[in-house]
Short mmCIF file of C-alpha atoms in Angstrom, two decimals:
data_model
loop_
_atom_site.label_atom_id
_atom_site.label_comp_id
_atom_site.label_asym_id
_atom_site.label_seq_id
_atom_site.Cartn_x
_atom_site.Cartn_y
_atom_site.Cartn_z
CA MET A 1 40.48 -6.40 -14.57
CA GLU A 2 37.10 -4.62 -13.23
CA LEU A 3 37.06 -2.99 -16.67
CA ARG A 4 37.18 -5.92 -18.61
CA ARG A 5 34.49 -7.32 -16.56
CA ASP A 6 32.06 -4.18 -16.52
CA LEU A 7 32.73 -4.22 -20.50
CA TRP A 8 31.61 -7.96 -21.18
CA LEU A 9 28.55 -7.78 -18.65
CA GLY A 10 27.73 -4.59 -20.92
CA LEU A 11 27.77 -6.09 -24.25
CA ALA A 12 26.30 -9.03 -23.19
CA ALA A 13 23.46 -7.32 -21.58
CA LEU A 14 22.85 -5.40 -24.91
CA LEU A 15 23.27 -8.75 -26.99
CA ALA A 16 20.73 -10.44 -24.76
CA PHE A 17 18.66 -7.52 -25.25
CA ASN A 18 18.84 -7.20 -29.20
CA LEU A 19 17.96 -11.14 -29.02
CA VAL A 20 15.24 -10.92 -27.22
CA MET A 21 13.94 -7.92 -29.73
CA ALA A 22 14.61 -9.70 -32.66
CA PHE A 23 12.93 -13.01 -31.92
CA GLY A 24 9.90 -10.96 -30.36
CA THR A 25 9.75 -9.42 -33.38
CA VAL A 26 9.86 -12.65 -35.63
CA GLY A 27 7.52 -13.98 -33.05
CA LEU A 28 4.84 -11.23 -33.82
CA LEU A 29 5.08 -11.44 -37.51
CA THR A 30 4.49 -15.46 -37.43
CA ARG A 31 1.59 -15.11 -35.44
CA ILE A 32 0.20 -13.30 -38.06
CA GLY A 33 0.10 -15.81 -40.95
CA PRO A 34 -1.85 -18.44 -39.40
CA ALA A 35 -4.53 -16.08 -38.60
CA VAL A 36 -4.75 -14.56 -42.05
CA ASP A 37 -4.64 -18.21 -43.85
CA ARG A 38 -7.15 -19.39 -41.62
CA THR A 39 -9.50 -16.68 -42.19
CA LEU A 40 -8.67 -16.55 -46.23
CA HIS A 41 -9.48 -20.02 -46.58
CA GLU A 42 -12.95 -20.03 -44.79
CA ASN A 43 -13.88 -17.07 -46.49
CA VAL A 44 -12.71 -17.87 -50.00
CA ALA A 45 -15.04 -21.23 -49.59
CA SER A 46 -17.57 -19.49 -48.72
CA ILE A 47 -17.37 -16.84 -51.66
CA GLN A 48 -16.23 -19.85 -54.16
CA SER A 49 -19.57 -21.61 -52.95
CA ALA A 50 -21.71 -18.36 -54.01
CA GLU A 51 -20.27 -18.56 -57.21
CA GLN A 52 -20.74 -22.07 -58.14
CA MET A 53 -24.63 -21.17 -57.21
CA LEU A 54 -24.71 -18.01 -59.44
CA THR A 55 -23.04 -19.80 -62.26
CA LEU A 56 -25.74 -22.72 -62.00
CA LEU A 57 -28.26 -20.05 -61.52
CA ALA A 58 -27.14 -18.36 -64.84
CA ARG A 59 -26.90 -21.24 -66.76
CA VAL A 60 -30.22 -22.35 -66.05
CA GLY A 61 -32.05 -19.21 -66.88
CA GLY A 62 -35.75 -18.96 -66.57
CA ARG A 63 -35.98 -22.74 -67.45
CA PRO A 64 -36.15 -25.49 -64.67
CA ALA A 65 -33.19 -26.94 -63.99
CA ALA A 66 -31.84 -30.42 -64.73
CA PRO A 67 -31.55 -32.94 -61.66
CA ALA A 68 -27.56 -32.67 -61.68
CA GLU A 69 -27.85 -29.07 -62.07
CA ARG A 70 -29.94 -29.02 -58.87
CA GLN A 71 -27.86 -31.76 -57.10
CA ARG A 72 -24.48 -29.33 -57.85
CA PHE A 73 -26.51 -26.16 -56.48
CA VAL A 74 -27.61 -27.95 -53.32
CA ALA A 75 -24.16 -29.05 -52.89
CA ALA A 76 -22.87 -25.75 -53.14
CA MET A 77 -25.38 -24.71 -50.91
CA LEU A 78 -24.30 -27.11 -48.24
CA ARG A 79 -20.70 -26.51 -48.46
CA ALA A 80 -21.20 -22.57 -47.74
CA GLN A 81 -23.82 -23.88 -44.64
CA GLY A 82 -21.10 -26.06 -43.40
CA ASN A 83 -18.65 -23.37 -43.44
CA LEU A 84 -20.60 -20.97 -41.62
CA THR A 85 -17.72 -18.67 -40.05
CA GLU A 86 -19.50 -15.14 -39.64
CA PRO A 87 -21.91 -13.61 -37.64
CA GLY A 88 -24.01 -12.33 -40.93
CA GLU A 89 -23.72 -15.78 -43.16
CA ALA A 90 -26.75 -17.29 -41.71
CA ASP A 91 -29.76 -15.08 -42.87
CA PRO A 92 -28.41 -14.98 -46.63
CA LEU A 93 -27.69 -19.31 -46.12
CA ARG A 94 -31.54 -19.53 -44.87
CA ALA A 95 -32.68 -17.18 -47.51
CA ILE A 96 -31.53 -19.47 -50.48
CA ASP A 97 -32.26 -22.64 -48.48
CA ARG A 98 -35.81 -21.20 -48.74
CA ASP A 99 -35.86 -20.33 -52.04
CA GLN A 100 -33.60 -22.17 -54.00
CA ALA A 101 -35.98 -25.27 -55.11
CA ALA A 102 -38.51 -22.71 -56.43
CA ALA A 103 -35.51 -20.41 -58.27
CA LEU A 104 -34.55 -23.79 -59.92
CA GLY A 105 -37.68 -24.52 -60.66
CA GLY A 106 -37.99 -21.43 -62.97
CA ASP A 107 -39.64 -19.27 -60.78
CA ALA A 108 -38.48 -15.52 -61.43
CA ALA A 109 -39.15 -14.00 -58.09
CA SER A 110 -37.39 -16.77 -56.02
CA ARG A 111 -34.68 -16.60 -58.39
CA ALA A 112 -33.97 -12.84 -57.88
CA ARG A 113 -34.49 -13.68 -54.05
CA VAL A 114 -31.52 -16.31 -54.17
CA ILE A 115 -29.41 -13.89 -56.35
CA GLU A 116 -29.92 -11.36 -53.74
CA ALA A 117 -29.09 -13.33 -51.06
CA LEU A 118 -26.15 -14.57 -52.48
CA GLN A 119 -24.61 -11.29 -53.04
CA ARG A 120 -25.11 -10.73 -49.23
CA LEU A 121 -23.48 -13.84 -48.53
CA VAL A 122 -20.42 -12.67 -50.75
CA ASP A 123 -20.39 -9.37 -48.97
CA VAL A 124 -20.18 -10.63 -45.64
CA ASN A 125 -17.26 -12.57 -46.56
CA ARG A 126 -15.68 -10.21 -48.39
CA GLY A 127 -15.97 -7.89 -45.40
CA ALA A 128 -14.56 -10.35 -43.13
CA LEU A 129 -11.42 -10.23 -45.58
CA TRP A 130 -11.13 -6.86 -45.61
CA SER A 131 -11.31 -6.58 -41.73
CA VAL A 132 -8.19 -9.23 -41.31
CA SER A 133 -6.43 -7.20 -43.95
CA ALA A 134 -6.86 -3.81 -41.86
CA ARG A 135 -5.74 -6.13 -38.55
CA VAL A 136 -2.79 -7.31 -40.14
CA ARG A 137 -1.62 -4.00 -41.27
CA ARG A 138 -2.23 -2.63 -37.68
CA LEU A 139 -0.30 -5.48 -36.08
CA GLY A 140 2.49 -4.85 -38.42
CA THR A 141 2.54 -1.34 -38.07
CA GLY A 142 2.53 -1.80 -34.27
CA GLY A 143 5.48 -4.47 -34.52
CA ALA A 144 7.43 -2.27 -36.59
CA TRP A 145 7.23 0.49 -34.07
CA ALA A 146 7.81 -1.57 -31.05
CA ALA A 147 10.89 -2.97 -33.08
CA VAL A 148 12.09 0.78 -33.65
CA PHE A 149 11.37 1.56 -30.23
CA LEU A 150 13.16 -1.40 -28.74
CA ALA A 151 16.16 -0.56 -30.97
CA ALA A 152 16.31 3.17 -30.03
CA MET A 153 16.29 1.88 -26.29
CA ALA A 154 19.51 -0.42 -27.03
CA LEU A 155 21.05 2.75 -28.56
CA THR A 156 20.64 4.77 -25.77
CA LEU A 157 21.69 2.11 -23.23
CA SER A 158 24.81 1.32 -25.28
CA LEU A 159 25.40 5.48 -25.34
CA LEU A 160 24.77 5.27 -21.85
CA ALA A 161 27.02 2.59 -20.83
CA GLY A 162 29.93 3.80 -23.02
CA SER A 163 29.55 7.27 -21.07
CA ARG A 164 29.86 5.73 -17.80
CA LEU A 165 32.92 3.89 -18.65
CA PRO A 166 36.35 5.24 -16.92
CA PRO A 167 38.49 6.67 -19.66
CA HIS A 168 41.59 5.17 -19.99
CA PRO A 169 44.78 7.02 -19.34
CA HIS A 170 46.47 5.65 -22.66
CA ALA A 171 43.41 6.01 -25.19
CA ALA A 172 43.71 9.76 -26.02
CA ARG A 173 47.17 9.85 -26.27
CA ALA A 174 47.60 6.71 -28.91
CA PRO A 175 46.20 8.68 -31.71
CA LEU A 176 48.28 11.80 -30.91
CA ARG A 177 51.33 9.57 -30.82
CA HIS A 178 50.53 7.61 -33.99
CA ALA A 179 49.77 10.70 -36.02
CA ARG A 180 53.51 12.72 -34.59
CA GLY A 181 55.12 9.30 -35.59
CA ALA A 182 53.38 9.86 -39.29
CA ALA A 183 54.50 13.35 -39.31
CA ARG A 184 58.03 12.28 -38.31
CA GLY A 185 58.26 10.22 -41.47
#
């Protein structure tokens, strides 16, 4: 009876260990998703605003912008300013705000400065996306190696538990008896 109890306790401990490992791995991987989604949403929104401003500047060319075009540009600029999520976004947005009226009025030098500031804004947000991508890869790799380590521990524990069990006196003889019986016919 003691052997049966020891076997059940060992199996229960291994099962509990494997369940903790499985849920821990799932927990790690589910924590990554919302952080990635939030970063993507924030940075893609800023990139889209910059694209809208660049598109309007391209359409306007060297002529003064119509009032509707000015309104669309300012709306895109305000969306980008309201979505200030990265440390390097403030300077380009200030430069855009400072030069946008002259740029939309047809001033070539102001237009060039706004375009350069928009490029910096896009670069900052693109850099943030690359950064979160690298972080996710590191977390995923770390989680995978942690799961491998825990699985190796579970295997080691099961081997140790199996080696500590006393041999059953009839366990070694049973296969021999079956082989002899099969050989006799």
